[in-house]
XYZ file of C-alpha atoms in Angstrom:
670
model
C 108.853 58.601 72.162
C 107.694 56.204 69.437
C 107.779 52.108 70.241
C 108.640 49.926 67.502
C 105.680 49.572 64.825
C 108.034 49.223 62.107
C 109.442 46.399 59.746
C 107.358 45.473 57.133
C 107.003 41.568 57.619
C 104.195 40.604 54.638
C 102.044 37.905 54.731
C 104.927 35.120 54.111
C 107.156 36.566 56.639
C 108.385 34.156 59.351
C 111.428 32.836 61.793
C 113.690 33.878 58.871
C 114.244 36.835 56.665
C 112.840 39.595 58.990
C 113.204 42.505 56.134
C 109.547 41.652 55.690
C 110.116 39.520 52.745
C 110.684 36.033 51.169
C 113.459 35.371 48.210
C 111.066 33.178 45.587
C 113.097 30.043 45.148
C 114.448 28.443 41.849
C 112.381 26.669 39.904
C 114.551 23.169 39.601
C 113.759 21.421 42.510
C 111.380 18.320 42.604
C 107.757 18.393 43.235
C 106.675 18.560 47.091
C 105.365 14.406 47.128
C 108.125 13.491 44.406
C 111.693 12.261 44.988
C 115.004 14.596 45.138
C 116.225 16.312 42.125
C 118.059 13.590 39.669
C 121.506 13.248 41.021
C 120.399 14.670 44.270
C 119.237 11.428 45.570
C 122.323 10.769 47.522
C 123.095 13.980 48.697
C 123.604 14.239 52.511
C 121.912 16.709 55.127
C 124.665 19.277 55.118
C 124.928 19.036 50.949
C 120.718 19.675 51.135
C 121.241 22.697 53.299
C 124.239 23.986 51.157
C 122.149 23.953 48.218
C 119.068 25.472 49.683
C 120.447 27.886 51.028
C 122.655 28.689 47.446
C 118.796 28.618 45.761
C 117.302 31.146 48.443
C 120.234 33.170 48.153
C 119.726 33.749 43.994
C 115.698 33.906 44.243
C 115.524 36.195 46.750
C 116.365 39.224 44.569
C 113.005 38.452 42.613
C 110.556 38.074 45.242
C 111.860 40.510 47.195
C 111.150 43.127 44.566
C 107.633 41.877 43.631
C 106.906 42.889 47.152
C 108.061 46.059 47.278
C 106.507 47.128 44.026
C 103.139 45.934 45.629
C 103.519 48.256 48.655
C 104.845 51.091 46.651
C 101.925 51.014 43.833
C 99.224 49.553 45.268
C 96.824 48.501 42.011
C 95.774 45.368 40.462
C 99.269 44.477 38.570
C 101.158 45.180 41.062
C 98.604 42.477 43.412
C 98.599 39.956 40.351
C 102.792 40.130 40.434
C 103.278 39.509 44.284
C 100.591 37.456 44.741
C 102.337 34.705 41.833
C 105.745 35.775 43.645
C 104.506 34.317 47.135
C 102.591 31.462 45.906
C 105.979 30.191 43.821
C 107.727 31.026 46.853
C 105.139 29.213 48.861
C 105.307 26.219 46.672
C 109.252 25.924 46.906
C 109.438 26.225 50.525
C 107.142 23.302 50.524
C 108.967 21.217 48.399
C 112.451 21.992 50.397
C 110.244 21.016 53.528
C 108.858 17.884 51.900
C 112.838 16.627 51.074
C 114.186 17.985 54.610
C 112.419 15.047 56.132
C 114.352 12.352 54.492
C 117.488 13.363 56.571
C 114.672 13.153 60.077
C 116.807 10.677 62.596
C 120.453 10.824 60.693
C 123.644 12.325 62.198
C 124.632 15.817 60.919
C 126.232 18.913 61.944
C 124.918 21.213 64.898
C 124.599 24.160 62.250
C 122.884 21.836 59.785
C 120.334 20.951 62.197
C 119.468 24.796 63.442
C 119.063 25.155 59.499
C 116.554 22.783 58.807
C 114.548 23.187 62.109
C 114.773 27.276 60.864
C 113.526 26.078 57.435
C 110.504 24.443 58.799
C 109.462 27.130 60.851
C 110.095 29.433 58.079
C 106.425 30.826 57.405
C 104.372 32.861 59.341
C 101.855 31.802 56.139
C 102.174 28.222 56.320
C 101.295 26.906 52.735
C 98.632 24.139 52.112
C 100.035 21.411 50.226
C 96.872 21.467 47.470
C 98.004 23.951 44.594
C 94.586 25.630 44.115
C 94.762 26.117 47.828
C 98.019 27.630 48.111
C 97.024 30.016 45.164
C 93.670 31.050 46.820
C 95.730 31.679 49.971
C 98.633 34.455 48.058
C 95.342 35.759 46.373
C 93.737 36.661 49.710
C 96.823 37.752 51.641
C 97.851 40.733 48.598
C 94.289 41.631 48.719
C 93.700 42.170 52.381
C 97.146 43.615 52.727
C 96.142 46.046 49.639
C 92.750 46.993 51.077
C 94.691 48.226 54.112
C 96.855 50.208 52.269
C 94.338 52.186 49.854
C 91.618 52.040 52.728
C 89.538 55.734 52.906
C 86.692 56.879 55.387
C 84.233 58.956 53.319
C 81.538 61.375 54.511
C 79.358 63.369 51.870
C 78.229 62.788 48.444
C 79.049 64.331 44.803
C 80.968 67.250 45.285
C 80.762 67.526 48.808
C 82.247 63.973 49.425
C 86.019 64.534 51.376
C 87.878 61.432 51.871
C 90.503 60.585 54.021
C 93.596 57.798 54.066
C 94.904 56.236 57.850
C 97.519 59.358 57.982
C 94.780 62.121 57.866
C 92.320 60.670 60.477
C 95.465 59.493 62.462
C 95.909 63.624 62.686
C 92.064 63.844 64.164
C 93.375 61.651 66.960
C 96.715 63.220 67.445
C 95.720 66.861 67.646
C 92.047 67.514 68.003
C 90.789 67.299 71.435
C 86.957 67.365 70.278
C 85.416 64.821 71.600
C 82.782 63.892 68.773
C 85.694 64.980 66.061
C 87.801 62.180 67.251
C 85.354 59.159 67.408
C 84.393 60.350 63.807
C 88.182 59.766 63.029
C 88.499 56.464 65.091
C 85.233 55.116 63.739
C 86.016 55.784 60.249
C 89.031 53.810 60.228
C 87.551 51.094 61.870
C 84.942 50.381 59.367
C 88.065 50.168 56.530
C 88.182 46.726 58.080
C 84.767 45.649 57.831
C 85.428 43.983 53.864
C 88.276 42.298 55.402
C 86.401 40.045 57.180
C 85.002 37.314 54.948
C 88.523 37.274 53.284
C 90.481 37.007 57.102
C 88.093 33.673 57.691
C 89.000 32.283 55.014
C 92.702 33.266 55.330
C 93.042 31.200 59.025
C 91.263 28.282 56.860
C 93.551 28.032 54.848
C 97.007 29.224 56.397
C 95.641 26.401 59.581
C 96.012 23.629 57.085
C 99.274 24.858 55.542
C 100.060 24.211 59.591
C 98.800 20.995 60.058
C 101.118 19.750 57.108
C 103.710 21.043 58.503
C 103.301 19.303 61.173
C 101.899 21.802 64.158
C 98.429 21.702 65.675
C 97.912 24.943 64.018
C 99.206 28.019 62.891
C 99.591 29.332 66.714
C 101.740 26.760 67.667
C 103.760 27.380 64.376
C 104.615 30.617 65.809
C 104.965 29.444 69.136
C 107.558 26.840 68.318
C 110.202 29.918 67.037
C 111.942 30.587 70.331
C 114.008 27.863 71.058
C 111.566 26.615 73.546
C 108.632 24.836 73.429
C 105.190 26.828 72.644
C 104.084 26.359 75.867
C 107.378 27.732 77.516
C 107.087 30.910 75.021
C 103.494 31.193 76.731
C 104.040 30.989 80.086
C 107.419 33.108 79.640
C 105.214 35.826 78.115
C 102.549 35.946 80.749
C 105.588 36.678 83.378
C 107.375 38.880 81.918
C 103.721 41.109 81.482
C 103.553 40.056 84.922
C 106.724 41.619 85.749
C 105.625 45.239 84.234
C 101.523 44.867 84.553
C 101.998 46.910 87.927
C 103.640 49.502 86.309
C 101.283 49.860 83.278
C 98.144 49.388 85.817
C 99.544 53.036 87.501
C 100.143 55.095 84.136
C 96.630 53.603 83.227
C 95.072 54.992 86.643
C 96.624 58.308 86.015
C 95.384 58.563 82.410
C 92.071 58.469 83.400
C 92.242 61.466 85.949
C 94.034 63.410 83.671
C 91.070 62.326 81.057
C 87.895 62.700 83.504
C 89.811 66.682 83.915
C 89.801 66.959 80.387
C 85.865 65.875 79.065
C 84.215 65.041 82.291
C 83.795 62.098 84.488
C 81.230 60.903 82.169
C 83.407 60.861 79.072
C 86.985 60.316 80.600
C 86.626 56.720 81.151
C 83.870 54.230 79.962
C 81.691 51.887 82.767
C 84.042 49.587 84.640
C 86.614 52.022 84.544
C 88.049 51.722 81.088
C 89.900 54.388 78.394
C 87.897 54.911 75.776
C 89.443 53.914 72.541
C 89.051 57.039 70.318
C 90.761 59.273 72.931
C 94.022 57.732 73.877
C 95.946 60.199 70.935
C 96.430 56.837 68.705
C 94.311 54.855 66.544
C 94.784 51.440 68.622
C 95.955 52.647 72.245
C 99.265 51.494 71.661
C 101.160 54.771 71.968
C 99.572 57.558 74.144
C 102.366 60.243 73.080
C 99.989 62.493 71.425
C 98.281 63.004 74.689
C 101.117 64.932 75.973
C 99.416 68.076 76.477
C 97.156 66.514 79.226
C 99.583 64.009 80.439
C 102.658 65.975 81.301
C 103.303 66.005 84.402
C 105.092 69.241 85.229
C 104.320 71.408 81.402
C 106.742 73.600 82.022
C 109.749 71.847 83.103
C 112.637 70.192 80.615
C 110.826 70.952 77.255
C 111.905 68.715 74.364
C 109.716 69.809 71.788
C 111.269 67.956 68.905
C 108.749 68.168 66.377
C 109.115 71.566 66.825
C 112.768 71.311 65.902
C 111.731 69.455 62.837
C 109.152 71.913 61.794
C 111.532 74.520 61.958
C 114.255 72.532 59.168
C 111.208 71.766 56.963
C 110.015 75.874 56.723
C 114.079 76.215 56.323
C 113.646 73.576 53.030
C 110.313 74.891 51.710
C 111.984 78.655 52.140
C 115.003 77.132 49.923
C 112.071 75.069 47.772
C 109.916 78.469 46.883
C 113.514 80.499 46.292
C 113.959 77.929 43.013
C 110.127 78.725 41.268
C 110.976 80.736 38.240
C 107.620 81.263 36.515
C 103.577 81.371 37.714
C 103.119 79.796 41.169
C 100.268 77.677 40.107
C 98.811 75.385 43.354
C 100.538 72.497 41.276
C 103.677 73.861 41.568
C 103.424 75.686 44.904
C 101.890 71.517 45.791
C 105.338 70.752 44.222
C 107.620 72.586 46.208
C 105.798 71.367 49.608
C 107.000 67.768 48.645
C 109.982 68.790 47.900
C 110.462 70.176 51.093
C 108.686 67.303 52.563
C 111.844 64.653 51.087
C 114.570 66.709 51.905
C 113.810 67.645 55.395
C 113.293 62.788 55.338
C 116.567 62.699 54.492
C 118.060 64.884 56.926
C 115.685 62.900 59.650
C 117.238 59.837 58.111
C 120.981 61.321 58.199
C 119.976 62.605 61.484
C 119.853 58.658 62.728
C 122.473 56.869 60.785
C 124.870 59.802 62.785
C 123.982 57.606 65.968
C 124.629 54.560 64.361
C 128.217 55.423 62.386
C 129.375 57.051 66.154
C 129.043 53.595 67.387
C 131.802 52.385 64.629
C 129.017 50.721 61.894
C 129.303 51.658 58.825
C 127.527 54.398 56.517
C 124.635 53.554 54.898
C 125.002 52.007 51.128
C 124.493 55.290 48.726
C 121.876 52.511 46.525
C 119.806 54.128 50.263
C 119.567 57.044 49.579
C 118.440 56.123 45.998
C 115.569 54.043 46.577
C 114.208 54.462 49.738
C 110.721 55.538 49.845
C 111.052 58.569 51.959
C 107.358 60.237 51.718
C 104.461 59.227 50.562
C 104.238 59.638 46.752
C 101.136 62.501 44.826
C 100.472 60.096 42.314
C 99.654 56.963 43.527
C 98.819 54.556 46.655
C 101.492 53.264 48.740
C 101.405 51.414 52.046
C 102.935 53.695 54.848
C 103.220 51.772 57.496
C 107.056 52.323 58.159
C 109.141 49.074 57.236
C 112.911 48.035 56.380
C 114.073 46.122 53.849
C 116.876 44.288 53.081
C 116.047 43.312 48.611
C 119.644 41.048 47.780
C 121.234 39.959 51.083
C 124.118 42.120 49.240
C 123.569 45.153 50.569
C 120.252 46.700 49.010
C 118.856 47.794 51.895
C 115.786 50.409 52.027
C 113.238 51.497 54.175
C 109.467 52.504 53.374
C 107.604 55.753 55.066
C 105.769 58.740 54.595
C 107.555 60.525 56.474
C 106.192 63.524 58.405
C 108.453 66.136 60.249
C 107.331 65.103 63.341
C 108.800 63.280 67.150
C 106.852 60.016 66.503
C 108.731 59.755 62.758
C 112.367 60.633 63.700
C 112.184 57.871 66.725
C 110.506 55.134 63.959
C 113.690 56.374 61.549
C 115.763 54.986 64.340
C 114.056 52.109 64.835
C 113.658 51.316 61.523
C 117.786 51.642 60.889
C 118.122 49.259 63.610
C 116.297 46.424 61.284
C 118.950 47.746 58.478
C 122.316 47.622 59.997
C 121.046 44.034 61.893
C 120.615 43.273 58.041
C 124.380 44.753 57.095
C 125.562 42.769 59.574
C 124.365 38.908 59.435
C 124.473 39.132 55.186
C 127.450 37.415 55.676
C 125.436 34.583 57.113
C 124.217 31.810 55.556
C 120.674 32.709 54.029
C 118.820 30.892 56.051
C 120.502 32.242 59.693
C 119.770 35.995 57.954
C 117.323 36.888 60.886
C 117.488 37.855 64.207
C 118.254 35.517 67.416
C 114.537 35.656 67.987
C 112.306 38.059 66.004
C 111.985 40.270 68.973
C 115.660 40.590 69.205
C 115.359 42.545 65.384
C 112.156 44.971 66.870
C 114.772 45.843 70.106
C 118.037 46.591 67.769
C 116.106 50.136 66.782
C 114.587 51.332 70.295
C 117.531 50.136 72.412
C 119.272 53.035 70.469
C 115.949 55.377 70.958
C 116.292 54.660 74.650
C 120.162 56.693 74.359
C 118.158 59.396 72.777
C 118.453 60.765 76.038
C 117.787 65.224 76.684
C 121.515 65.785 76.535
C 121.880 63.837 73.396
C 119.061 65.841 72.241
C 120.389 68.425 73.002
C 124.060 67.577 71.431
C 122.447 67.408 67.900
C 120.983 70.303 67.993
C 117.283 69.087 68.729
C 116.502 70.824 71.685
C 117.619 73.559 73.779
C 119.811 72.818 77.545
C 117.820 70.322 78.960
C 117.020 71.897 82.244
C 118.017 69.845 85.867
C 115.751 68.834 88.716
C 113.557 66.453 89.600
C 110.477 67.727 87.995
C 112.587 67.741 84.517
C 113.025 63.815 84.941
C 109.493 63.504 85.813
C 108.774 64.894 82.303
C 111.525 63.036 80.625
C 110.724 59.727 82.294
C 106.683 60.574 81.437
C 107.576 61.327 77.846
C 108.876 57.732 76.861
C 106.338 55.751 79.191
C 103.756 56.964 77.117
C 105.688 55.103 74.485
C 107.169 52.292 76.344
C 105.546 51.383 79.137
C 101.811 52.010 76.894
C 102.650 49.682 74.120
C 103.247 46.894 76.247
C 99.461 45.302 76.890
C 98.472 46.084 72.978
C 102.105 44.107 72.319
C 100.200 40.822 74.025
C 97.143 41.235 73.359
C 96.797 41.082 69.745
C 99.267 38.023 69.258
C 96.595 36.107 72.152
C 94.116 37.190 69.921
C 95.510 35.105 66.968
C 96.052 32.212 68.928
C 92.882 31.614 69.648
C 91.449 32.827 66.861
C 93.835 30.079 65.265
C 93.238 27.529 67.557
C 89.275 27.325 67.071
C 88.997 28.893 70.584
C 87.462 32.324 69.083
C 84.724 31.556 66.454
C 84.514 33.540 63.416
C 81.195 34.297 64.661
C 82.993 36.325 67.959
C 86.092 37.847 66.166
C 84.854 41.083 67.346
C 83.828 40.595 70.653
C 87.284 38.258 71.687
C 89.164 41.477 70.067
C 87.231 44.095 72.658
C 87.140 41.465 75.783
C 91.558 41.311 75.176
C 91.593 44.831 75.086
C 89.672 45.338 78.014
C 91.605 42.298 79.888
C 95.193 43.737 79.757
C 95.014 47.439 77.706
C 92.070 48.477 80.033
C 90.529 50.211 76.889
C 86.368 49.866 75.684
C 84.872 51.691 73.010
C 82.255 54.415 74.016
C 80.002 52.893 71.370
C 78.862 48.931 69.755
C 80.694 47.237 67.829
C 79.371 44.368 66.316
C 80.123 41.465 64.461
C 79.582 43.186 61.455
C 82.755 45.219 62.454
C 86.159 43.807 61.820
C 87.996 45.692 64.105
C 91.495 43.407 64.707
C 91.969 44.213 60.649
C 91.837 48.032 61.217
C 95.613 47.323 62.407
C 97.898 46.670 60.022
C 99.707 43.747 61.350
C 96.524 41.379 61.302
C 95.456 41.669 57.623
C 99.957 41.716 57.154
C 100.003 38.277 59.212
C 102.651 39.671 61.106
C 103.702 37.717 64.470
C 102.781 41.050 66.841
C 104.816 38.525 69.702
C 108.023 40.017 68.711
C 106.940 43.441 69.675
C 106.526 42.426 73.714
C 109.563 40.690 74.007
C 111.505 43.967 72.482
C 109.932 46.061 74.482
C 111.682 44.117 77.124
C 114.782 43.027 75.581
C 115.045 46.320 74.488
C 116.294 47.296 78.368
C 118.283 44.935 78.588
C 120.101 45.693 75.737
C 120.371 49.096 76.291
C 121.680 48.249 80.200
C 124.353 45.884 78.967
C 125.488 48.889 76.277
C 125.477 51.287 78.923
C 127.656 48.983 81.047
C 129.745 48.438 78.234
C 130.285 51.992 77.519
C 131.689 51.993 80.768
C 128.513 54.971 81.937
C 127.893 55.046 85.812
C 124.821 56.570 87.014
C 121.007 56.091 86.974
C 120.099 54.327 83.673
C 118.091 56.693 82.454
C 120.716 59.060 82.048
C 122.686 56.610 80.218
C 123.361 57.819 76.975
C 126.133 55.821 74.556
C 126.135 58.063 71.622
C 130.427 58.031 70.425
C 131.207 54.837 72.624
C 132.880 52.323 70.304
C 133.419 49.913 72.745
C 129.269 49.568 73.300
C 128.930 49.642 69.166
C 131.797 47.167 68.741
C 129.916 44.952 71.294
C 126.777 45.616 69.878
C 127.790 44.519 66.541
C 129.224 41.351 67.297
C 125.753 40.533 68.780
C 124.212 41.817 65.291
C 126.353 39.554 63.358
C 125.355 36.160 64.472
C 122.122 36.235 63.824
C 119.867 33.219 63.963
C 123.349 31.092 64.139
C 123.093 30.008 67.257
C 120.378 29.804 70.010
C 119.308 33.571 71.065
C 120.085 32.422 74.714
C 123.474 32.262 73.893
C 123.350 34.939 72.048
C 122.008 37.351 74.756
C 124.309 35.471 77.076
C 127.282 37.526 75.348
C 125.723 40.473 75.177
C 123.730 40.753 78.801
C 125.699 38.118 80.328
C 121.647 36.177 81.251
C 120.273 33.994 79.369
C 116.268 34.754 80.264
C 114.397 37.853 79.152
C 114.344 39.757 82.244
C 111.795 43.363 82.465
C 113.992 44.483 85.828
C 115.499 46.984 83.885
C 112.585 48.734 82.219
C 111.734 48.984 86.213
C 114.972 49.967 87.403
C 114.406 52.623 84.413
C 111.152 54.131 85.213
C 111.585 53.517 89.345
C 111.607 57.403 89.521
C 108.388 57.631 87.860
C 106.804 54.668 89.054
C 107.283 56.351 92.269
C 105.616 59.743 91.212
C 102.635 57.859 89.932
C 102.150 56.066 92.995
C 102.078 59.520 94.716
C 99.458 60.699 92.206
C 96.986 58.157 92.706
C 96.955 58.168 96.373
C 93.599 57.683 96.932
C 91.654 57.156 94.182
C 90.364 53.475 92.499
C 92.700 52.103 90.294
C 91.970 49.359 88.042
C 89.083 48.541 85.846
C 86.459 45.301 85.554
C 88.155 42.679 82.901
C 84.970 42.951 80.319
C 83.579 45.167 77.568
C 81.478 48.349 78.663
C 80.015 48.392 75.186
C 78.241 44.750 74.150
C 78.982 43.832 71.656
C 75.429 44.050 69.298
C 74.765 45.644 65.525
C 75.262 49.295 65.435
C 72.548 51.563 63.687
C 75.201 53.086 61.306
C 78.559 52.321 59.866
C 81.210 54.751 57.894
C 82.006 54.777 53.925
C 84.849 52.888 53.307
C 86.404 52.427 49.671
C 88.306 49.278 49.151
C 90.745 49.367 46.732
C 90.911 47.926 43.742
C 90.673 43.939 43.141
C 89.526 44.074 46.553
């Protein structure tokens, strides 16, 4: 099943407002360098935070609307509107932060002190004080996002020219097993990021200036400060958690390599140094290996869980119904619209299925506006950012998701994940705006994935998505493998992206070494490598949405630990007794009540306290991951016995200029 990959978190997202958008402030407050506005010079810290919260809430819808527009209608005009909204917001954020300095060292309530700290940590894209640089920053951020959303890989010329966007290229990696065809699709998408490289280099310089203006050494230090611990403690904590799960990943890596060798031959199933070829892992970034099920299934005939087949059947039924409504000539355009109508109906049914799980726990149904305003599928008439995301538009119930849904297991579990964000928004909307976010950002990503862990074969059967599940060890290992290809395979990827950016931000990774450092870290953590040279004319980091979108990524690694902790706690709350991997708390109101209580706390208290209220402990811990996958880990050790496992920690292909590169299309205004 699919790991977390959702939640927009556009360029200005931070520790606050994980809808991926931030509000545009009221224009009535003071200049960054000036005194408080007239009549406010004597306000207390409590009064200041009350004012900021009020301005924040009132202004929020204007910025989210601009961001929504730029993501669902990509063109020059929407990019301009979005950039200007970001610019106004970040300018206001600068003013709020400057005003907050008046209260340093003063006595205030713990709640106000926490709110001021969260205010300072709010921008993942810290704004420079210079207005001209701020305007430049927001323009670059919006341009890079648009470049990603409208990027295409084109081949041929004239009448034979064909262009494919990310979704079509991902389909090749997911389903095509021809070595060279996969390599072409993979290289094609990597090339889309090449035009971003200059913009990103300047972007880093600008946000580092903003971070220094806020009192941080660089943007990475600011990002690491949002966890109720020091930046150094956060780095050490992620290293500790990785150390817990790394042996399990190494066993999965070794097993996958043996299967690739069997499929493609020993010369192609590995890159020199025993690393896995980047283009053969079924996923553009090697973060989820679930699409390799046809090669990696331990027991192909045991315990079939073909969720995609059930969804395809549902789509077929909807297409039949749409075709039955056609009157008159069945032109290609009419048929295409019927297929679009069927896809929309299927996507809504998938969302209804996910909603049902949350409602079974005692949570409310989604508001009617969700069904009217959500982008369920890719429109036929325009470019959009297809990266799945969840949105809180007004802190008052206008919640949405944005996807280009297809009838696949992958997208179904993504919907369950996205609704985790949505129900978090709804639960903490009653809090002051500065507390409306996750206990830390990893919490936000873990909510929906905790539900995904509860999508056991028994649950899937109960809702008609699979047949009666088989019993026995073979079926168990198959089920565990399916989950591991998403959850375990993701762990090192979740760690390495920010390891790269922390180095970029602190200057230890220089601009002329961006690509080499990217592949060095992918080699170190994931044990994957490209089979062709990826020199510094490329910018392969930019081919992953979260880099041009400036979304901190450590949250996803932490969520893959936390979700198993949450899952175990909710299974305990439900009264379940038995192996952890067999637990589903679907329909259990006691578990739902405990979960909702945690969601409602938002960021109003340190995450350690919130974690303890749910799990009984104050530390993030991967022991539940190991408990869950214990049967699979033992099986993998048996399968790998006698093999040489592990890999060299340096890329097999030197970073030298490639002889050719794929054609790409930059968006309008890019």
